[in-house]
Tab-separated table of C-alpha atoms and ligand atoms in Angstrom:
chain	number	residue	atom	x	y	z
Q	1	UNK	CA	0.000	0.000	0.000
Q	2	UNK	CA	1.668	3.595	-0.824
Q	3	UNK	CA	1.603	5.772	2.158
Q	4	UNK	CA	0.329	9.276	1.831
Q	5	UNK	CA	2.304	10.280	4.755
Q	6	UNK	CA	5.791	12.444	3.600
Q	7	UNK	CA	8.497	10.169	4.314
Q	8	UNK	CA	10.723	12.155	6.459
Q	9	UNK	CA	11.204	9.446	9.006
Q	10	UNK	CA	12.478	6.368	8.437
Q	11	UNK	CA	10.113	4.319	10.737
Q	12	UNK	CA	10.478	1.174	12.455
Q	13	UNK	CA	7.960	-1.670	11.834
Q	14	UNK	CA	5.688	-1.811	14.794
Q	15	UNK	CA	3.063	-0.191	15.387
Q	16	UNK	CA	1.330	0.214	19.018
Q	17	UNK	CA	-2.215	0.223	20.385
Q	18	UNK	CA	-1.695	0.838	24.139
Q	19	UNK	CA	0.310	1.546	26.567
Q	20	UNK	CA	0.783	1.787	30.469
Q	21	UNK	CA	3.454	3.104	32.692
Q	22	UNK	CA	6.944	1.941	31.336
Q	23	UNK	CA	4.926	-0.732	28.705
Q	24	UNK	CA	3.929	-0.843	25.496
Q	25	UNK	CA	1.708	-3.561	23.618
Q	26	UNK	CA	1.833	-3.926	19.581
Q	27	UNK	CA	-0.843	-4.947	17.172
Q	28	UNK	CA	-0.246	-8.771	18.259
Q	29	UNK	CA	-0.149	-8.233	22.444
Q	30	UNK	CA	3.247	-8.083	22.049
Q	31	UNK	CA	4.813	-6.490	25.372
Q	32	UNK	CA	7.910	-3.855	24.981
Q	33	UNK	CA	9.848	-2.192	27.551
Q	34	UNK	CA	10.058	1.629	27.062
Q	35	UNK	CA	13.747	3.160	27.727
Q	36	UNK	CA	12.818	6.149	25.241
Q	37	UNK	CA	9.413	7.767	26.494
Q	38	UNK	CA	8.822	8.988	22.816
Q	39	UNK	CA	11.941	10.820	23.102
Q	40	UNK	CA	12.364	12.140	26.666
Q	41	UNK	CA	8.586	13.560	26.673
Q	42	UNK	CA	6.256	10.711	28.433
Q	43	UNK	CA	8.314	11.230	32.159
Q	44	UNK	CA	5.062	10.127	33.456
Q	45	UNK	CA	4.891	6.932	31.688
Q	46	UNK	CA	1.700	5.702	29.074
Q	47	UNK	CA	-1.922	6.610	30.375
Q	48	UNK	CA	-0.432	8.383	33.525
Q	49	UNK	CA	-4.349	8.493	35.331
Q	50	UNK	CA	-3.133	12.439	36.256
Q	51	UNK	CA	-2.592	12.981	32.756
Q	52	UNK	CA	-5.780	11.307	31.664
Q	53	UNK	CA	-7.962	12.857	34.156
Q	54	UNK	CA	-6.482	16.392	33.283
Q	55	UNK	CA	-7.251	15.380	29.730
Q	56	UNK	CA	-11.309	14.235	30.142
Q	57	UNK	CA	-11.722	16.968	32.550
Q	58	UNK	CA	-10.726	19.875	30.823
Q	59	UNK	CA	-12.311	18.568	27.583
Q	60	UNK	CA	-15.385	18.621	28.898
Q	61	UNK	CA	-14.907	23.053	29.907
Q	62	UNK	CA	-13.132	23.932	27.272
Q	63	UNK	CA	-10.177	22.434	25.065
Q	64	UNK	CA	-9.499	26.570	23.387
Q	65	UNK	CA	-10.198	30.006	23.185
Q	66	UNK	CA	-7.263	32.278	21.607
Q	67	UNK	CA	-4.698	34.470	23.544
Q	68	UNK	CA	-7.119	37.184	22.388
Q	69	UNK	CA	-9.074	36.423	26.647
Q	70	UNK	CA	-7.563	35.507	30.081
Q	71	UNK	CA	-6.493	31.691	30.257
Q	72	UNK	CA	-6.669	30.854	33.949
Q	73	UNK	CA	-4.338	27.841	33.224
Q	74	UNK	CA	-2.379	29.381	31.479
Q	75	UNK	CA	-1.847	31.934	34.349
Q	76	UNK	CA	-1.374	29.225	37.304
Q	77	UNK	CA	0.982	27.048	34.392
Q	78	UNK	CA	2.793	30.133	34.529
Q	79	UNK	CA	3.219	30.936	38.370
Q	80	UNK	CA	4.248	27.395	38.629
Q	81	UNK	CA	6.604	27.326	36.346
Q	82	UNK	CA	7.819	30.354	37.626
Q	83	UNK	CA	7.793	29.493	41.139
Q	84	UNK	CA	9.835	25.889	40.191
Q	85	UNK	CA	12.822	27.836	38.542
Q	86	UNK	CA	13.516	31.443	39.588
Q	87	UNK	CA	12.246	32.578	36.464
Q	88	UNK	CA	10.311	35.925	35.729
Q	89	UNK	CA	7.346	34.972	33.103
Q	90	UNK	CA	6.766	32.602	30.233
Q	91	UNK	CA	5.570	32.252	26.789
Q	92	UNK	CA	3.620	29.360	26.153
Q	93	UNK	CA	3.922	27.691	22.274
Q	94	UNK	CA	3.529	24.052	21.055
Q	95	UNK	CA	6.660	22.425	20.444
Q	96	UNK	CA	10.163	22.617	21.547
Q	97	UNK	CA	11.514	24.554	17.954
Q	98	UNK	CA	8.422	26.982	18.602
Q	99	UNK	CA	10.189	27.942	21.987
Q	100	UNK	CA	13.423	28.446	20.696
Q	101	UNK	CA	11.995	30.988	18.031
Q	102	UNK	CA	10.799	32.914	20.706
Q	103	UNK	CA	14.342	32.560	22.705
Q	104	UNK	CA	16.183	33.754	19.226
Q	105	UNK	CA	13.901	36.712	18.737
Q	106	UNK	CA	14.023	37.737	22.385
Q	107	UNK	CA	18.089	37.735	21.719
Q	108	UNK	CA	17.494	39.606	18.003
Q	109	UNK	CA	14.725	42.303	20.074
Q	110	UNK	CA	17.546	42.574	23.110
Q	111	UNK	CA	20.502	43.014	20.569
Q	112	UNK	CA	18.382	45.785	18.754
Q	113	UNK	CA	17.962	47.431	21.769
Q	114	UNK	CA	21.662	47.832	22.100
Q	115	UNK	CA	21.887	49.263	18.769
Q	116	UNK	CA	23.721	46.278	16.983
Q	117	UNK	CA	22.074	45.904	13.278
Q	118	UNK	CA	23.220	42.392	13.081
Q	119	UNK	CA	22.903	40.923	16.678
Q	120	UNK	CA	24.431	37.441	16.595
Q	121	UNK	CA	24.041	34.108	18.863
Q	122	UNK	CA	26.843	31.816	19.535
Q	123	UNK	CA	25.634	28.578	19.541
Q	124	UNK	CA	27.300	24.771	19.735
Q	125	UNK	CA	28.584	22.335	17.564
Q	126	UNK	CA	26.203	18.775	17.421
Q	127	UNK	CA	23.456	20.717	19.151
Q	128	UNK	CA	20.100	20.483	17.868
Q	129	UNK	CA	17.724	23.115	18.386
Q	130	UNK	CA	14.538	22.295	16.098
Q	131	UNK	CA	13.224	22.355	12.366
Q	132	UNK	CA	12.264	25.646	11.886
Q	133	UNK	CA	14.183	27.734	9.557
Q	134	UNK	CA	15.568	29.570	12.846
Q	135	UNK	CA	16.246	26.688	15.011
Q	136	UNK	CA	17.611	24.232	12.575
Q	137	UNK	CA	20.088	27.535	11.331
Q	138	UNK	CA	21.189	27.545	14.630
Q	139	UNK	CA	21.440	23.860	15.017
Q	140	UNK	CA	24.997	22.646	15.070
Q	141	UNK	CA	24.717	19.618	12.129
Q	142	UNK	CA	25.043	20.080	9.255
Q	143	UNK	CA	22.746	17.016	8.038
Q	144	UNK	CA	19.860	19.205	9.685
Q	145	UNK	CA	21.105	22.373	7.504
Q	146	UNK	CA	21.847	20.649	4.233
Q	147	UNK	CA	19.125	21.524	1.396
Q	148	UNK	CA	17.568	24.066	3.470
Q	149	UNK	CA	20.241	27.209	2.422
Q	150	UNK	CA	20.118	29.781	3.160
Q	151	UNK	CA	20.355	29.561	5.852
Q	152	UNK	CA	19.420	32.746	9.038
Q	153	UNK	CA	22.221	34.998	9.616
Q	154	UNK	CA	23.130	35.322	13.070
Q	155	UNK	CA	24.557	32.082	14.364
Q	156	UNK	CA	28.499	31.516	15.016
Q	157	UNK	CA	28.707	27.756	16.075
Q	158	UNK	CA	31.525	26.709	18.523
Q	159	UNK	CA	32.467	23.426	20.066
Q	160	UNK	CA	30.656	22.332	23.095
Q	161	UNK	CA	32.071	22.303	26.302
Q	162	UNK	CA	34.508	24.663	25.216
Q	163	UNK	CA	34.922	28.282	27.342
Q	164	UNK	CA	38.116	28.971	25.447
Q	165	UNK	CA	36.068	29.034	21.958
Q	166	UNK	CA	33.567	31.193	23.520
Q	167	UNK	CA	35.751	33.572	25.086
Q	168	UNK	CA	37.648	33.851	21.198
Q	169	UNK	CA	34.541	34.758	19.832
Q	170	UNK	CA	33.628	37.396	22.198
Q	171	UNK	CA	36.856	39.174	21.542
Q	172	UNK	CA	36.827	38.669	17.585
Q	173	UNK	CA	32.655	40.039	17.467
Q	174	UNK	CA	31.365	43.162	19.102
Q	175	UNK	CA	28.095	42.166	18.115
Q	176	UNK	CA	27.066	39.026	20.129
Q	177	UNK	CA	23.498	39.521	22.042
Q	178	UNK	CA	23.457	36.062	23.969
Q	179	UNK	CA	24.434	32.339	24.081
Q	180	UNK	CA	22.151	29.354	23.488
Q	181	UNK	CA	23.291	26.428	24.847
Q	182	UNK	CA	21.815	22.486	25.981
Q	183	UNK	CA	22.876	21.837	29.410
Q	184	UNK	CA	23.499	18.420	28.022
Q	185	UNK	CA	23.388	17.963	24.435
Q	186	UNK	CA	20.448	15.365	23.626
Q	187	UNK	CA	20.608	14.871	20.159
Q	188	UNK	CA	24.463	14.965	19.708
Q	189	UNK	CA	24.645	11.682	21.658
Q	190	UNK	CA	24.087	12.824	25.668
Q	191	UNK	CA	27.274	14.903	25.787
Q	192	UNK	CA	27.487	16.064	29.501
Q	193	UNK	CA	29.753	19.321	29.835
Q	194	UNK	CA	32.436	19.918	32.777
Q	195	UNK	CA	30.644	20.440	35.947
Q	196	UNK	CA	31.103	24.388	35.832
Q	197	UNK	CA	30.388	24.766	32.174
Q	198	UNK	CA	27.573	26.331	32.787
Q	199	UNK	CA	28.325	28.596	35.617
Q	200	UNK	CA	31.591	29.772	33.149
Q	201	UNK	CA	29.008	30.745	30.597
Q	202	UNK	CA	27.127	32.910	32.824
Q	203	UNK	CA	30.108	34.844	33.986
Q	204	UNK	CA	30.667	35.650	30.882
Q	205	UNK	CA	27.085	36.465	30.000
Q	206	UNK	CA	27.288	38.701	33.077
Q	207	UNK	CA	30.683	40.107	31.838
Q	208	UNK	CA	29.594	41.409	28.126
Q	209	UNK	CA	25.981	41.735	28.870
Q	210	UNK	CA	24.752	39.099	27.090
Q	211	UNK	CA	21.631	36.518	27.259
Q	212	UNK	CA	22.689	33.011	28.760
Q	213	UNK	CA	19.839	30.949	26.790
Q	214	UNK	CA	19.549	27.413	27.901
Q	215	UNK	CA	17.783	25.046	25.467
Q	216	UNK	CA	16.098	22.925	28.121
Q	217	UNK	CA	13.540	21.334	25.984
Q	218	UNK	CA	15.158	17.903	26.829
Q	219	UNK	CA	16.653	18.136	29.719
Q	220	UNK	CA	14.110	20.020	31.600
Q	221	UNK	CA	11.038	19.124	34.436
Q	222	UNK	CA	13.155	16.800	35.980
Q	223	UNK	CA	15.345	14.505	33.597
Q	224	UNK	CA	18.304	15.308	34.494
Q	225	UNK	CA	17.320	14.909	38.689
Q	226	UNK	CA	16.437	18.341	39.065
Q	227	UNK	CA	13.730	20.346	37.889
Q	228	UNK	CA	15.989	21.873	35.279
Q	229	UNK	CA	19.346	20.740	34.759
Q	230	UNK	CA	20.419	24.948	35.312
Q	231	UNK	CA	19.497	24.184	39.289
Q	232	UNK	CA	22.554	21.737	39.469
Q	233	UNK	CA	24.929	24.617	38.815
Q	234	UNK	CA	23.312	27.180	41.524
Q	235	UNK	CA	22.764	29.571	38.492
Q	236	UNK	CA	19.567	31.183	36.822
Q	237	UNK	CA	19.770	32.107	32.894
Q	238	UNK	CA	18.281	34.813	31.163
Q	239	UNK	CA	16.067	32.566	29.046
Q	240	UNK	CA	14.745	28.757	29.340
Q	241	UNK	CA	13.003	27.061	26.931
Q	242	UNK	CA	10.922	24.006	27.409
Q	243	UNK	CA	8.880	21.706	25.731
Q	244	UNK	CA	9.275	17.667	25.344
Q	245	UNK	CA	7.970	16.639	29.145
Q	246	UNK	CA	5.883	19.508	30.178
Q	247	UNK	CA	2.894	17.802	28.383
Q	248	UNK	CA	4.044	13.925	28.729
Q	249	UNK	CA	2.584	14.012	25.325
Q	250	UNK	CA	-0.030	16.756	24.975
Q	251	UNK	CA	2.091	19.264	22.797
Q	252	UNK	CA	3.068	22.366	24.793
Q	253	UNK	CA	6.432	24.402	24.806
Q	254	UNK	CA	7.455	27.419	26.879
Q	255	UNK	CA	10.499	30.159	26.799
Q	256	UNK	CA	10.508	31.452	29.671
Q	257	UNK	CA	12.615	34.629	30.949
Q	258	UNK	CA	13.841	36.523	33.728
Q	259	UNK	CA	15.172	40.075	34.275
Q	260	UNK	CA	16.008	42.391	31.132
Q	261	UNK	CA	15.028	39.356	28.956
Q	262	UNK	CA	11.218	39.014	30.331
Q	263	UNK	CA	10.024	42.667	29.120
Q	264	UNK	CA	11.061	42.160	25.701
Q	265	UNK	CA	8.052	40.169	24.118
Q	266	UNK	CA	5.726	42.908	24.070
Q	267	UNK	CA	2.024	43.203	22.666
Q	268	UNK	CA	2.155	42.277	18.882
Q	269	UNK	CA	5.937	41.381	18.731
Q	270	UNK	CA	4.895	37.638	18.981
Q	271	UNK	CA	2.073	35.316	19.319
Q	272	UNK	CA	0.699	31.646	18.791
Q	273	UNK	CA	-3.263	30.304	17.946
Q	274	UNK	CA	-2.935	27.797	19.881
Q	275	UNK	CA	-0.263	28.265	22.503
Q	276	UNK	CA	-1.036	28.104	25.855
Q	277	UNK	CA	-4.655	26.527	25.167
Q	278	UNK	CA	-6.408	25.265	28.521
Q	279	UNK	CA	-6.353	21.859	27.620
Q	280	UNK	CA	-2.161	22.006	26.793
Q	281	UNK	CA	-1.910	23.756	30.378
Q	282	UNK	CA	-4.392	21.652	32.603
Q	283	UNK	CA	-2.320	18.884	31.702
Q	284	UNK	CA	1.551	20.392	32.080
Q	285	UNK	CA	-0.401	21.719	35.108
Q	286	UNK	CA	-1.462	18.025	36.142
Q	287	UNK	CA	2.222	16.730	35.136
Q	288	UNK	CA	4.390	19.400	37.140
Q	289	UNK	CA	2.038	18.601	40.085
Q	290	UNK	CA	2.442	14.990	39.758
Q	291	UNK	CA	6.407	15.157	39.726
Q	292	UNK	CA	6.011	16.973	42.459
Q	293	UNK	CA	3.933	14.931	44.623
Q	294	UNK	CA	6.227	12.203	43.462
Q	295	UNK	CA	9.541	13.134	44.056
Q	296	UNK	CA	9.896	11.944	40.091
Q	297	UNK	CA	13.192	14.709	40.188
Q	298	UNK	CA	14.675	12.962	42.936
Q	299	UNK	CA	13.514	9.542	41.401
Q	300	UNK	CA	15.483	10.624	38.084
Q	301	UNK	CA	18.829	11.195	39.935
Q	302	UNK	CA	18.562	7.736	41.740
Q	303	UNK	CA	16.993	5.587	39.287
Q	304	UNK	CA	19.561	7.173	36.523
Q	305	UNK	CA	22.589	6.590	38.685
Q	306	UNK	CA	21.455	3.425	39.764
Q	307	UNK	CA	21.115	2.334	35.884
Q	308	UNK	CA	24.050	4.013	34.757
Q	309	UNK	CA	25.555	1.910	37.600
Q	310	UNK	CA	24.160	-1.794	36.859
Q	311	UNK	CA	25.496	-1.421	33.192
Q	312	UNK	CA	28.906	0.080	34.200
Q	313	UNK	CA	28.759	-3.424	36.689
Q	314	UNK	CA	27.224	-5.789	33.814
Q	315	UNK	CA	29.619	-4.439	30.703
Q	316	UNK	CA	32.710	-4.418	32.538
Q	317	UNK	CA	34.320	-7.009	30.307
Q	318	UNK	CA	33.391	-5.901	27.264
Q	319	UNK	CA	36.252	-4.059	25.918
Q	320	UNK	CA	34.014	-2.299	23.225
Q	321	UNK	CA	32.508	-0.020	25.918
Q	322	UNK	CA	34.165	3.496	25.511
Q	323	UNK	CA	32.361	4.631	28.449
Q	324	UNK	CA	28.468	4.952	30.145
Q	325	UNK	CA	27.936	8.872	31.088
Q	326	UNK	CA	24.672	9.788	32.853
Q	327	UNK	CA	23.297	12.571	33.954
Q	328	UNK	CA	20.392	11.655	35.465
Q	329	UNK	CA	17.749	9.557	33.328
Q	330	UNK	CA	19.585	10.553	30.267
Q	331	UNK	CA	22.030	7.885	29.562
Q	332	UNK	CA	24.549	6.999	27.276
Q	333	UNK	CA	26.425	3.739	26.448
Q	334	UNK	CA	29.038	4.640	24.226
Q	335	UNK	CA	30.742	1.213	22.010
Q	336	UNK	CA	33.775	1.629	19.724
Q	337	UNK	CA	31.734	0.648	16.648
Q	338	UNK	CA	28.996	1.410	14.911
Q	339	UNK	CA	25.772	0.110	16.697
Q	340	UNK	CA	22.582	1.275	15.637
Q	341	UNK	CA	21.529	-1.990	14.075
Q	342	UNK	CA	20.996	-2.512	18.142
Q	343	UNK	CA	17.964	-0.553	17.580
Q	344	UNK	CA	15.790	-3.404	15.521
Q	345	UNK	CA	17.889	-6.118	18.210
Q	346	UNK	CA	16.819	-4.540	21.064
Q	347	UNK	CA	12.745	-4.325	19.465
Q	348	UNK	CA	12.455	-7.818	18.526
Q	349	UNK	CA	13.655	-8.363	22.007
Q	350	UNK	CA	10.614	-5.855	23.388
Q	351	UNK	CA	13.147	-2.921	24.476
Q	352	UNK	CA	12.400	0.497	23.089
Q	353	UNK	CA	16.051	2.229	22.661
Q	354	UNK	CA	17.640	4.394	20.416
Q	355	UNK	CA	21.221	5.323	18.969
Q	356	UNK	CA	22.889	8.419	18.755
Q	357	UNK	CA	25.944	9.667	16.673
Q	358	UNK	CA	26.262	5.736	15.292
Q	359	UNK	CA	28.079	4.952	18.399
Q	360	UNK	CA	26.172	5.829	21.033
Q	361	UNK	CA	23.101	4.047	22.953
Q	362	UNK	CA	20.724	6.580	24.228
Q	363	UNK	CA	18.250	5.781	26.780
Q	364	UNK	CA	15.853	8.036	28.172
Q	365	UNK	CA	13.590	6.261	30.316
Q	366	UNK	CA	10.314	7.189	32.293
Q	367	UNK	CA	11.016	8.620	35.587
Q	368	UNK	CA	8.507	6.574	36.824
Q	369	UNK	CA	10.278	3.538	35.682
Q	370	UNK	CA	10.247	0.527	38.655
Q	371	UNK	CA	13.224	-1.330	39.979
Q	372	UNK	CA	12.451	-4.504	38.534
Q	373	UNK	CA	11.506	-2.941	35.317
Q	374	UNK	CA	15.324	-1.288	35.500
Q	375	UNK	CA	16.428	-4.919	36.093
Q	376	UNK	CA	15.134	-6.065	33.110
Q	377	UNK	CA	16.587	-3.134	31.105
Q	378	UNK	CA	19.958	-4.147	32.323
Q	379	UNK	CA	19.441	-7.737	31.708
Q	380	UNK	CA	18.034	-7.375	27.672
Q	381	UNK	CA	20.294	-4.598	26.432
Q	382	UNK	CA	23.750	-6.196	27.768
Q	383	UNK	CA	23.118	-9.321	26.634
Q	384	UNK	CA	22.405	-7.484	23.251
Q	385	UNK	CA	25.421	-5.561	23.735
Q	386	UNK	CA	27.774	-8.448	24.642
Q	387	UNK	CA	26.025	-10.790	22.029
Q	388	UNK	CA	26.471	-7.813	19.108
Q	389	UNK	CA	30.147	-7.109	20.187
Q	390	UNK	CA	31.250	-10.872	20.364
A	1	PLP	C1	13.543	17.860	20.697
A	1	PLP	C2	14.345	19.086	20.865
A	1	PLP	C3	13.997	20.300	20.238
A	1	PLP	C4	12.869	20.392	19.245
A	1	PLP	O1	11.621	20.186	19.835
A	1	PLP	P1	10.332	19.960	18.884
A	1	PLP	O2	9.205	19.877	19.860
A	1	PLP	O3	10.556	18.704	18.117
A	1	PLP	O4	10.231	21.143	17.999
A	1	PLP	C5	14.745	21.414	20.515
A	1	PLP	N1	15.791	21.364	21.358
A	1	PLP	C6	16.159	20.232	21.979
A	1	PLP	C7	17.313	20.244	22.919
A	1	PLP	C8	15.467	19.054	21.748
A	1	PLP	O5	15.851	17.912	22.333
């Protein structure tokens, strides 16, 4: 049968019908273990009841009504958000790229306001910021970029995890309004950044009067074991966008600002239909409270060192391991050859993983993920490992 759908992923062959907590079922009952929470946004798991009750209730009031009235939700998504991470006020959009358009012209607005005609970002090598013409300029891959030239002025990439680069670029360019930057890079293949990366990068924000910008659209509401992976450096950015988790699968992104950066976004400088609806904030409302009552941040830290851990204990003779770097629940197993064929493996054996960079395993469980369900994580993918690298 020809598919009507554009083929811009290349899918794998299952298809499912349900799902609860950590499992999946396929057409045929077929049971799989989820280590990838459709990419780092179901923290809560498959038909989380807080989620679904969020869902019917709202429904029932009202699913939209334009940013043209009050939103209540919106409002109390706000506070809370707000409250959670030192930050000033929010925009509320659908997807992650839609929050990072509103961090880049927040940057372009504050850079105009200092008089530069071409206010530029630096951004990161093997980042990956979205899809948008914006976000994927900005994006550090060039696989992302290619066919899409040209591409938006306004971006100077530099390697990540590299203050040095940074610094070069500051001196060389009088014109640089702010740095975007993951706190771990997701996409890239779970690159975690010296300890004090990020508290260098503020500094020097601080120093030149610049925007920090973290892209926490991945890492944030609690993957990395805190709220947002900025809290683990005792620092606050100017700008923090969001998306992925907030929703656990109903689609809702947020940029949120503080200080010189929140009074930029001004009445008819920006907008969104549908952003902020009070069905997409009942439920981020519903999923930041249930984190919360759970300790899920906590959770993340433990149950992320814990795996990170059993694998480090489990692989230790396999001299293909390069090495297994965690922060929090996003984990990587890094192997010395090519393994993404580990990816169909690891499905037929009902395991839900996914490879970054060719090289790299990337798992990004549930926070609500159990013990034994870790156990059996452990168990499938290093016998898949060890039986693929033997
Ligand atoms: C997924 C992701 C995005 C893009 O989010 P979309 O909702 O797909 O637009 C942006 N930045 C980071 C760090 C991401 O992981």
């Amino acid at each position: 049968m020809t598919s009507h759908i554009m083929p811009t992923y290349g899918r794998l062959d299952v298809t499912f019908t349900k799902g609860e907590g950590a499992w999946l079922w396929d057409q045929d009952n077929k049971r799989y273990l989820d280590a990838l929470s459709g990419i780092a946004v179901c923290s809560l798991g498959h038909a989380h009841p807080a989620v679904h009750k969020a869902l019917c209730a709202q429904s029932q009031q009202l699913v939209h009504t334009s940013n043209l009235y009050h939103i209540p939700g919106q409002e109390k998504l706000a506070t809370k958000l707000c409250e959670l991470s030192g930050m000033d006020n929010v925009f509320f959009s659908n997807s992650g790229a839609e929050a990072n358009e509103a961090a880049i012209k927040i940057a372009r607005l504050f850079g105009h306001e200092k008089n530069h005609t071409n206010p530029t970002i630096i951004v990161m090598q093997q980042s990956f910021h979205g899809r948008t013409m914006a976000t994927l300029s900005a994006t550090g891959n060039p696989k992302v970029q290619a066919g899409f030239e040209p591409l938006l002025n306004g971006f100077v990439h530099v390697p990540f995890n590299d203050i040095a680069a940074i610094e070069s670029v500051l001196k060389q360019h009088d014109n640089i309004v702010a740095i975007l930057v993951e706190p771990v890079q997701g996409e890239g293949g779970v690159n975690i950044p010296a300890p004090d990366y990020l508290n260098k990068i503020r500094a020097l924000c601080d120093q030149h009067d610049i925007l920090m910008m973290l892209d926490e659209v991945q890492t944030g509401i609690g993957r990395t074991g805190a709220w947002f992976a900025f809290q683990h450096n005792h620092i606050i950015p100017d700008v923090c966008t969001l998306a992925k988790a907030l929703g656990n699968g109903m689609p809702i992104g947020a940029c949120m600002a503080k200080g010189k950066a929140s009074k930029l976004l001004t009445a008819g400088k920006h907008g969104s239909t549908y952003g902020g609806s009070p069905l997409a904030c009942s439920v981020a409302l519903a999923v930041l409270n249930t984190i919360e009552e759970q300790q899920l941040c906590q959770q993340a830290s433990d149950k992320g060192n814990a795996i990170a851990q059993a694998f480090s204990t489990r692989l230790k003779n396999n001299p293909h391991i390069v090495n297994i770097r965690n922060k929090g629940m996003m984990i990587g197993i890094e192997l010395d050859l090519p393994c993404a064929e580990l990816v169909s493996l690891a499905l037929d054996a009902g395991l839900l993983i996914n490879v970054t960079g060719d090289t790299s395993i990337r798992l990004l469980p549930p926070l609500i993920i159990s013990y034994e369900q870790i156990d059996l994580l452990v168990d499938i993918l290093s016998s898949l490992i060890d039986g693929y690298t033997t």
